[in-house]
Amino acid sequence: MPDTSFLDWPFFDDAHRSLARDLDAWAARNLDGVDHHDADESCEILVARLGEAGWLEYCVPAQHGGRREKLDSRSLCILRETLARHEGLADFAFAMQGLGSGAITLAGSPAVQRQFLPRVARGEAIAAFALSEPDAGSDVAAMSTRAREESGHIVLDGTKTWISNGGIADFYTVFARETDAPGARGISAFIVEATTPGLDIEARIDVIAPHPLATLAFRNCRIPTAYRLGAPGEGFK
């Protein structure tokens, strides 16, 4: 049996302890036999399974189908710790749903939140987070992907790489330089749906611990201005 004595720490309550027990029992029944040789299909299956069981409801607020009124970091830590102990790819699938949709929860318009977050909670849409670039890594100040407003749309041009869920995601939270303010102050955040013309999966990346990973290319990729998350130049915060 795993050591769960940490659940007695004072910042956990009975709901957290019940969550840990229930998820541990569910994981023991449902996470055997994950195929690491086909990480794409396995992640798609895991997202659907986590959604059907209600665990992804912890990734979004209650207003949009979530389990709690606001995101609760303690619950998220318990969920990740428990899933990782049973199956690392399940932890990955869960974490990316939260990471890929987190900016929408924080800064999306009510209409955009209604459009995306309930599907994330149900496991009907796979989320991804696109920050790193070939020549910049995660150095935001060196980001070269550009965004410009044109004829009622946002146009994106540039390349992102090492993007988890790249190639299987239904939408990407993408960061690009929109203003000439220095460093992170010029960065905006956007939602780009996977079927958007001008977004291409340029390469798939193999790694020792298999999970979906890809390089994305944006070439005159046009998205609605409503898909900007927050104000121009304020996406990184």
Short mmCIF file of C-alpha atoms in Angstrom, two decimals:
data_model
loop_
_atom_site.label_atom_id
_atom_site.label_comp_id
_atom_site.label_asym_id
_atom_site.label_seq_id
_atom_site.Cartn_x
_atom_site.Cartn_y
_atom_site.Cartn_z
CA MET A 1 0.00 0.00 0.00
CA PRO A 2 1.29 3.51 -0.76
CA ASP A 3 2.15 5.83 2.07
CA THR A 4 -0.73 8.30 2.30
CA SER A 5 0.20 9.78 5.65
CA PHE A 6 0.61 13.16 3.94
CA LEU A 7 -3.18 13.32 3.71
CA ASP A 8 -3.21 14.01 7.45
CA TRP A 9 -1.42 17.30 6.90
CA PRO A 10 -3.60 20.19 8.12
CA PHE A 11 -4.18 21.81 4.72
CA PHE A 12 -6.00 18.72 3.42
CA ASP A 13 -9.65 18.23 4.34
CA ASP A 14 -12.01 15.25 4.21
CA ALA A 15 -12.86 15.97 0.58
CA HIS A 16 -9.17 15.69 -0.35
CA ARG A 17 -8.83 12.42 1.54
CA SER A 18 -11.91 11.00 -0.18
CA LEU A 19 -10.56 12.12 -3.53
CA ALA A 20 -7.29 10.28 -2.96
CA ARG A 21 -9.02 7.06 -1.90
CA ASP A 22 -11.58 7.12 -4.71
CA LEU A 23 -9.04 7.91 -7.42
CA ASP A 24 -6.61 5.27 -6.16
CA ALA A 25 -9.34 2.62 -6.36
CA TRP A 26 -10.45 3.80 -9.81
CA ALA A 27 -6.91 3.87 -11.14
CA ALA A 28 -6.26 0.33 -9.94
CA ARG A 29 -9.27 -0.84 -11.96
CA ASN A 30 -8.83 1.28 -15.08
CA LEU A 31 -5.16 2.00 -15.80
CA ASP A 32 -3.71 -1.44 -16.43
CA GLY A 33 -2.33 -2.32 -19.85
CA VAL A 34 -1.75 1.16 -21.31
CA ASP A 35 0.05 0.77 -24.67
CA HIS A 36 3.19 2.92 -24.62
CA HIS A 37 4.02 1.92 -28.20
CA ASP A 38 1.09 3.98 -29.51
CA ALA A 39 1.18 7.02 -27.27
CA ASP A 40 -1.19 9.01 -29.48
CA GLU A 41 -4.03 6.53 -29.26
CA SER A 42 -3.33 5.79 -25.61
CA CYS A 43 -3.53 9.47 -24.67
CA GLU A 44 -6.76 9.89 -26.60
CA ILE A 45 -8.21 6.90 -24.76
CA LEU A 46 -6.97 8.14 -21.39
CA VAL A 47 -8.41 11.63 -21.86
CA ALA A 48 -11.78 10.14 -22.77
CA ARG A 49 -11.62 7.72 -19.83
CA LEU A 50 -10.63 10.44 -17.34
CA GLY A 51 -13.42 12.62 -18.67
CA GLU A 52 -16.07 9.91 -18.45
CA ALA A 53 -15.06 9.20 -14.85
CA GLY A 54 -15.31 12.87 -13.89
CA TRP A 55 -11.65 13.41 -12.96
CA LEU A 56 -11.12 16.11 -15.58
CA GLU A 57 -13.81 18.17 -13.86
CA TYR A 58 -11.06 19.28 -11.48
CA CYS A 59 -9.33 21.06 -14.40
CA VAL A 60 -12.04 23.70 -14.87
CA PRO A 61 -14.24 25.80 -12.55
CA ALA A 62 -17.76 24.70 -11.62
CA GLN A 63 -19.35 27.35 -13.82
CA HIS A 64 -18.17 25.41 -16.86
CA GLY A 65 -18.65 21.85 -15.69
CA GLY A 66 -15.95 21.64 -13.04
CA ARG A 67 -16.10 19.90 -9.67
CA ARG A 68 -15.19 22.94 -7.51
CA GLU A 69 -16.12 26.59 -7.70
CA LYS A 70 -12.49 27.51 -8.37
CA LEU A 71 -9.45 25.47 -9.33
CA ASP A 72 -8.01 23.86 -6.20
CA SER A 73 -4.25 23.27 -6.28
CA ARG A 74 -4.42 20.70 -3.48
CA SER A 75 -6.87 18.55 -5.43
CA LEU A 76 -4.76 18.87 -8.56
CA CYS A 77 -1.64 17.74 -6.68
CA ILE A 78 -3.46 14.71 -5.25
CA LEU A 79 -4.82 13.80 -8.68
CA ARG A 80 -1.42 14.03 -10.33
CA GLU A 81 0.42 12.18 -7.57
CA THR A 82 -2.09 9.35 -7.59
CA LEU A 83 -2.30 9.01 -11.37
CA ALA A 84 1.49 9.11 -11.74
CA ARG A 85 1.89 6.33 -9.20
CA HIS A 86 -0.37 4.10 -11.31
CA GLU A 87 0.47 5.21 -14.86
CA GLY A 88 2.71 8.07 -15.98
CA LEU A 89 0.88 8.59 -19.26
CA ALA A 90 -2.39 9.07 -17.36
CA ASP A 91 -0.76 11.79 -15.27
CA PHE A 92 0.50 13.40 -18.49
CA ALA A 93 -2.95 13.29 -20.09
CA PHE A 94 -4.57 14.83 -17.02
CA ALA A 95 -1.92 17.53 -16.57
CA MET A 96 -2.11 18.68 -20.19
CA GLN A 97 -5.88 19.14 -19.98
CA GLY A 98 -5.30 21.61 -17.17
CA LEU A 99 -2.21 23.28 -18.63
CA GLY A 100 -3.71 23.66 -22.10
CA SER A 101 -6.95 25.17 -20.80
CA GLY A 102 -5.63 27.13 -17.82
CA ALA A 103 -5.18 30.39 -19.73
CA ILE A 104 -8.78 30.14 -20.94
CA THR A 105 -9.95 29.80 -17.34
CA LEU A 106 -7.85 32.82 -16.34
CA ALA A 107 -8.40 35.20 -19.24
CA GLY A 108 -10.88 33.85 -21.79
CA SER A 109 -14.08 35.74 -22.51
CA PRO A 110 -17.29 34.17 -21.14
CA ALA A 111 -18.20 33.02 -24.65
CA VAL A 112 -14.81 31.39 -25.23
CA GLN A 113 -14.92 29.73 -21.81
CA ARG A 114 -18.35 28.27 -22.63
CA GLN A 115 -17.04 27.05 -25.97
CA PHE A 116 -13.95 25.20 -24.73
CA LEU A 117 -13.98 24.45 -20.99
CA PRO A 118 -16.98 22.09 -20.78
CA ARG A 119 -15.45 19.93 -23.52
CA VAL A 120 -12.15 19.83 -21.63
CA ALA A 121 -13.97 18.69 -18.48
CA ARG A 122 -15.81 15.95 -20.34
CA GLY A 123 -12.69 14.72 -22.14
CA GLU A 124 -14.20 15.63 -25.50
CA ALA A 125 -11.43 18.08 -26.49
CA ILE A 126 -7.69 17.54 -26.00
CA ALA A 127 -5.77 20.65 -24.94
CA ALA A 128 -2.17 21.70 -25.56
CA PHE A 129 0.17 24.54 -24.57
CA ALA A 130 2.54 26.05 -27.16
CA LEU A 131 5.27 28.30 -25.74
CA SER A 132 8.73 26.89 -26.64
CA GLU A 133 10.50 27.66 -29.91
CA PRO A 134 13.46 26.11 -31.76
CA ASP A 135 15.81 29.05 -31.15
CA ALA A 136 14.39 30.26 -27.87
CA GLY A 137 13.38 27.22 -25.86
CA SER A 138 11.21 28.60 -23.10
CA ASP A 139 13.09 31.93 -23.08
CA VAL A 140 10.13 34.23 -23.54
CA ALA A 141 12.27 37.30 -24.25
CA ALA A 142 13.69 35.55 -27.34
CA MET A 143 10.30 34.50 -28.75
CA SER A 144 10.03 35.16 -32.49
CA THR A 145 6.53 33.90 -33.37
CA ARG A 146 4.55 36.98 -34.34
CA ALA A 147 0.90 37.95 -34.15
CA ARG A 148 -0.76 40.85 -35.92
CA GLU A 149 -4.33 42.04 -36.19
CA GLU A 150 -5.64 42.22 -39.73
CA SER A 151 -9.18 42.66 -41.07
CA GLY A 152 -10.88 41.51 -37.90
CA HIS A 153 -8.61 38.50 -37.39
CA ILE A 154 -5.34 37.66 -35.68
CA VAL A 155 -2.64 36.35 -38.02
CA LEU A 156 0.10 34.13 -36.59
CA ASP A 157 3.47 33.32 -38.17
CA GLY A 158 6.26 31.30 -36.58
CA THR A 159 7.30 27.93 -35.22
CA LYS A 160 6.76 26.18 -31.88
CA THR A 161 8.49 22.98 -30.84
CA TRP A 162 8.57 20.35 -28.07
CA ILE A 163 4.80 20.85 -27.82
CA SER A 164 3.16 18.16 -25.71
CA ASN A 165 -0.03 16.76 -27.27
CA GLY A 166 1.21 18.17 -30.57
CA GLY A 167 -0.49 16.23 -33.34
CA ILE A 168 -3.47 15.00 -31.30
CA ALA A 169 -4.75 18.19 -29.62
CA ASP A 170 -8.06 19.72 -30.63
CA PHE A 171 -6.81 23.19 -29.70
CA TYR A 172 -3.57 24.89 -28.67
CA THR A 173 -2.94 27.81 -26.33
CA VAL A 174 -0.28 29.66 -28.32
CA PHE A 175 1.99 32.50 -27.23
CA ALA A 176 3.26 35.04 -29.75
CA ARG A 177 4.82 38.49 -29.79
CA GLU A 178 2.12 41.03 -30.65
CA THR A 179 3.65 44.32 -29.52
CA ASP A 180 7.17 45.73 -29.52
CA ALA A 181 7.35 45.99 -25.73
CA PRO A 182 10.52 44.29 -24.47
CA GLY A 183 10.67 40.82 -22.99
CA ALA A 184 7.49 39.17 -21.82
CA ARG A 185 5.55 42.43 -21.95
CA GLY A 186 4.98 42.10 -25.68
CA ILE A 187 3.60 38.55 -25.57
CA SER A 188 -0.06 37.73 -26.15
CA ALA A 189 -1.89 34.41 -25.76
CA PHE A 190 -4.30 32.91 -28.26
CA ILE A 191 -6.42 29.83 -28.87
CA VAL A 192 -5.75 28.06 -32.16
CA GLU A 193 -8.00 25.17 -33.10
CA ALA A 194 -6.17 22.24 -34.66
CA THR A 195 -8.13 22.42 -37.92
CA THR A 196 -7.27 26.09 -38.54
CA PRO A 197 -5.75 26.67 -42.02
CA GLY A 198 -2.15 27.77 -41.70
CA LEU A 199 -1.40 25.53 -38.72
CA ASP A 200 0.68 22.49 -39.69
CA ILE A 201 2.25 19.67 -37.70
CA GLU A 202 5.73 20.10 -39.14
CA ALA A 203 7.38 17.16 -37.33
CA ARG A 204 6.68 14.58 -34.68
CA ILE A 205 9.33 14.17 -31.96
CA ASP A 206 10.27 10.81 -30.42
CA VAL A 207 11.43 10.77 -26.81
CA ILE A 208 12.51 8.05 -24.38
CA ALA A 209 9.35 8.39 -22.28
CA PRO A 210 6.75 8.16 -25.06
CA HIS A 211 4.11 10.87 -25.25
CA PRO A 212 2.71 12.98 -28.10
CA LEU A 213 5.24 15.70 -28.96
CA ALA A 214 5.55 17.83 -32.08
CA THR A 215 6.84 20.90 -33.88
CA LEU A 216 4.09 23.26 -35.05
CA ALA A 217 4.36 25.72 -37.93
CA PHE A 218 2.11 28.77 -38.25
CA ARG A 219 2.02 30.31 -41.71
CA ASN A 220 -0.48 33.11 -42.21
CA CYS A 221 -2.66 31.32 -39.66
CA ARG A 222 -5.83 33.37 -39.16
CA ILE A 223 -7.95 33.11 -36.02
CA PRO A 224 -10.84 35.21 -34.65
CA THR A 225 -9.84 38.17 -32.49
CA ALA A 226 -12.12 36.66 -29.82
CA TYR A 227 -9.52 33.90 -29.47
CA ARG A 228 -7.02 36.31 -27.93
CA LEU A 229 -6.81 35.57 -24.19
CA GLY A 230 -6.60 38.83 -22.28
CA ALA A 231 -5.34 42.13 -23.61
CA PRO A 232 -2.62 42.51 -26.27
CA GLY A 233 0.82 42.11 -24.73
CA GLU A 234 -0.51 40.65 -21.49
CA GLY A 235 -0.65 36.99 -22.42
CA PHE A 236 2.38 35.79 -20.52
CA LYS A 237 1.09 36.84 -17.11
#
